[in-house]
Short mmCIF file of C-alpha atoms in Angstrom, two decimals:
data_model
loop_
_atom_site.label_atom_id
_atom_site.label_comp_id
_atom_site.label_asym_id
_atom_site.label_seq_id
_atom_site.Cartn_x
_atom_site.Cartn_y
_atom_site.Cartn_z
CA MET Z 17 -13.19 10.64 2.57
CA GLU Z 18 -12.03 10.86 -0.93
CA THR Z 19 -9.38 8.39 -2.36
CA ALA Z 20 -6.63 11.20 -2.33
CA GLN Z 21 -7.26 11.83 1.26
CA LEU Z 22 -7.00 8.14 1.98
CA GLU Z 23 -3.74 7.96 0.07
CA GLU Z 24 -2.21 10.68 2.25
CA LYS Z 25 -3.48 8.90 5.28
CA ILE Z 26 -1.59 5.73 4.29
CA TYR Z 27 1.42 7.54 3.62
CA THR Z 28 1.33 9.31 6.97
CA ALA Z 29 0.61 6.03 8.73
CA PHE Z 30 3.60 4.39 6.94
CA LYS Z 31 6.05 7.12 7.85
CA ASN Z 32 4.79 7.40 11.52
CA ASP Z 33 5.06 3.60 12.12
CA ALA Z 34 8.45 3.05 14.04
CA GLU Z 35 8.63 -0.70 13.15
CA LEU Z 36 8.13 -0.07 9.42
CA MET Z 37 10.61 2.77 9.26
CA GLU Z 38 13.19 0.53 11.12
CA LEU Z 39 12.90 -2.10 8.24
CA LEU Z 40 13.34 0.47 5.40
CA PRO Z 41 16.97 1.62 4.83
CA LYS Z 42 16.11 5.11 3.86
CA GLY Z 43 12.89 5.53 6.00
CA GLU Z 44 10.14 7.45 4.37
CA SER Z 45 12.45 7.95 1.18
CA SER Z 46 11.91 4.19 0.59
CA ILE Z 47 8.21 4.65 0.14
CA PHE Z 48 6.86 5.41 -3.40
CA TYR Z 49 3.49 6.43 -4.77
CA LEU Z 50 2.26 4.71 -8.03
CA GLN Z 51 5.68 3.70 -9.32
CA ALA Z 52 9.12 3.02 -8.13
CA PRO Z 53 12.25 4.51 -9.91
CA GLU Z 54 13.74 2.28 -12.54
CA ILE Z 55 16.99 2.25 -10.62
CA TYR Z 56 16.90 2.36 -6.80
CA PRO Z 57 20.12 1.11 -5.09
CA ASP Z 58 18.74 0.52 -1.64
CA TYR Z 59 16.24 -2.08 -1.11
CA PRO Z 60 13.66 -2.94 0.36
CA ILE Z 61 11.19 -0.36 -0.85
CA LEU Z 62 7.37 0.04 -0.77
CA VAL Z 63 5.30 1.14 -3.72
CA TYR Z 64 1.55 1.80 -3.00
CA SER Z 65 -1.19 2.83 -5.36
CA PRO Z 66 -4.87 2.79 -5.69
CA ILE Z 67 -6.11 0.17 -8.14
CA SER Z 68 -9.93 0.54 -7.61
CA ASP Z 69 -12.46 2.95 -6.41
CA VAL Z 70 -16.10 1.73 -6.86
CA PRO Z 71 -19.45 2.75 -5.58
CA VAL Z 72 -21.03 0.12 -3.22
CA LEU Z 73 -24.18 1.83 -2.10
CA HIS Z 74 -26.37 4.63 -3.54
CA GLY Z 75 -29.34 6.25 -2.22
CA ASP Z 76 -31.19 9.49 -2.66
CA ASN Z 77 -29.39 10.15 -5.97
CA SER Z 78 -25.95 10.06 -4.18
CA GLU Z 79 -23.15 7.68 -3.44
CA LYS Z 80 -23.41 6.51 0.12
CA LEU Z 81 -20.38 4.01 0.28
CA HIS Z 82 -17.52 3.34 -1.91
CA LYS Z 83 -14.86 0.55 -1.83
CA VAL Z 84 -11.22 1.46 -2.34
CA THR Z 85 -8.48 -1.09 -3.09
CA ILE Z 86 -4.88 -0.20 -2.58
CA ARG Z 87 -2.06 -2.31 -4.04
CA ILE Z 88 1.20 -2.45 -2.21
CA HIS Z 89 4.40 -3.85 -3.72
CA ILE Z 90 7.03 -4.77 -1.23
CA ILE Z 91 10.35 -5.21 -3.23
CA SER Z 92 13.20 -6.77 -1.32
CA THR Z 93 15.35 -9.80 -0.98
CA ASP Z 94 13.29 -11.00 1.92
CA TYR Z 95 9.89 -9.35 2.56
CA SER Z 96 8.53 -11.38 5.54
CA ALA Z 97 9.20 -8.79 8.28
CA LEU Z 98 8.01 -5.86 6.09
CA TYR Z 99 4.88 -7.74 4.99
CA GLY Z 100 3.94 -8.13 8.78
CA ALA Z 101 4.65 -4.39 9.44
CA VAL Z 102 2.66 -3.24 6.44
CA LYS Z 103 -0.24 -5.62 7.21
CA ASN Z 104 -0.26 -4.07 10.82
CA VAL Z 105 -0.39 -0.53 9.48
CA MET Z 106 -3.15 -1.27 6.89
CA SER Z 107 -5.22 -3.06 9.50
CA SER Z 108 -4.97 -0.23 11.89
CA LEU Z 109 -6.48 2.01 9.09
CA GLY Z 110 -9.37 -0.28 8.77
CA PHE Z 111 -8.22 -2.14 5.64
CA THR Z 112 -8.76 -5.99 4.97
CA ARG Z 113 -6.21 -7.93 2.95
CA VAL Z 114 -7.84 -9.22 -0.22
CA GLN Z 115 -5.01 -11.14 -1.94
CA THR Z 116 -1.30 -11.57 -1.91
CA THR Z 117 1.00 -12.75 -4.78
CA PRO Z 118 4.70 -13.37 -4.75
CA LEU Z 119 6.86 -12.64 -7.84
CA ILE Z 120 10.47 -12.70 -8.72
CA ASN Z 121 11.78 -10.09 -11.15
CA GLU Z 122 15.58 -9.65 -11.88
CA GLY Z 123 16.69 -11.22 -8.73
CA LYS Z 124 14.38 -9.20 -6.68
CA ARG Z 125 11.56 -10.71 -4.68
CA ILE Z 126 8.21 -8.75 -4.93
CA LEU Z 127 5.25 -9.30 -2.76
CA VAL Z 128 2.11 -7.67 -4.30
CA THR Z 129 -0.73 -7.32 -1.73
CA ASP Z 130 -4.09 -5.72 -2.20
CA PHE Z 131 -6.06 -4.19 0.67
CA LYS Z 132 -9.63 -2.95 0.53
CA ILE Z 133 -11.74 -0.67 2.70
CA ILE Z 134 -15.46 0.55 2.48
CA ILE Z 135 -15.79 4.14 3.08
CA GLY Z 136 -18.99 6.12 3.84
CA GLY Z 137 -19.58 8.76 1.09
#
């Protein structure tokens, strides 16, 4: 599976998850790829992007496995429920959480979480 296919699979899983859609004010319109708009009046929102796609195993002059890391930003005033829903979706896709970092920017709380998966090439 290529990274682009994986990104589409994540978006589809997000928008098909009833718990997650209930927590987002505009449903799937609250999910962004790569970058959120500068001004977005309805929070919370999710922003997801691939940050790494590296080979893990080579053999017979080809890549057999690669590790993909996806970074998700949850931008909200309270991200605890959203974090649980996002983590459940990502786990159901086979991802493992790598790290989580909370930030505050202009009064918005941001939770940055990286998830990784190893995919057969």
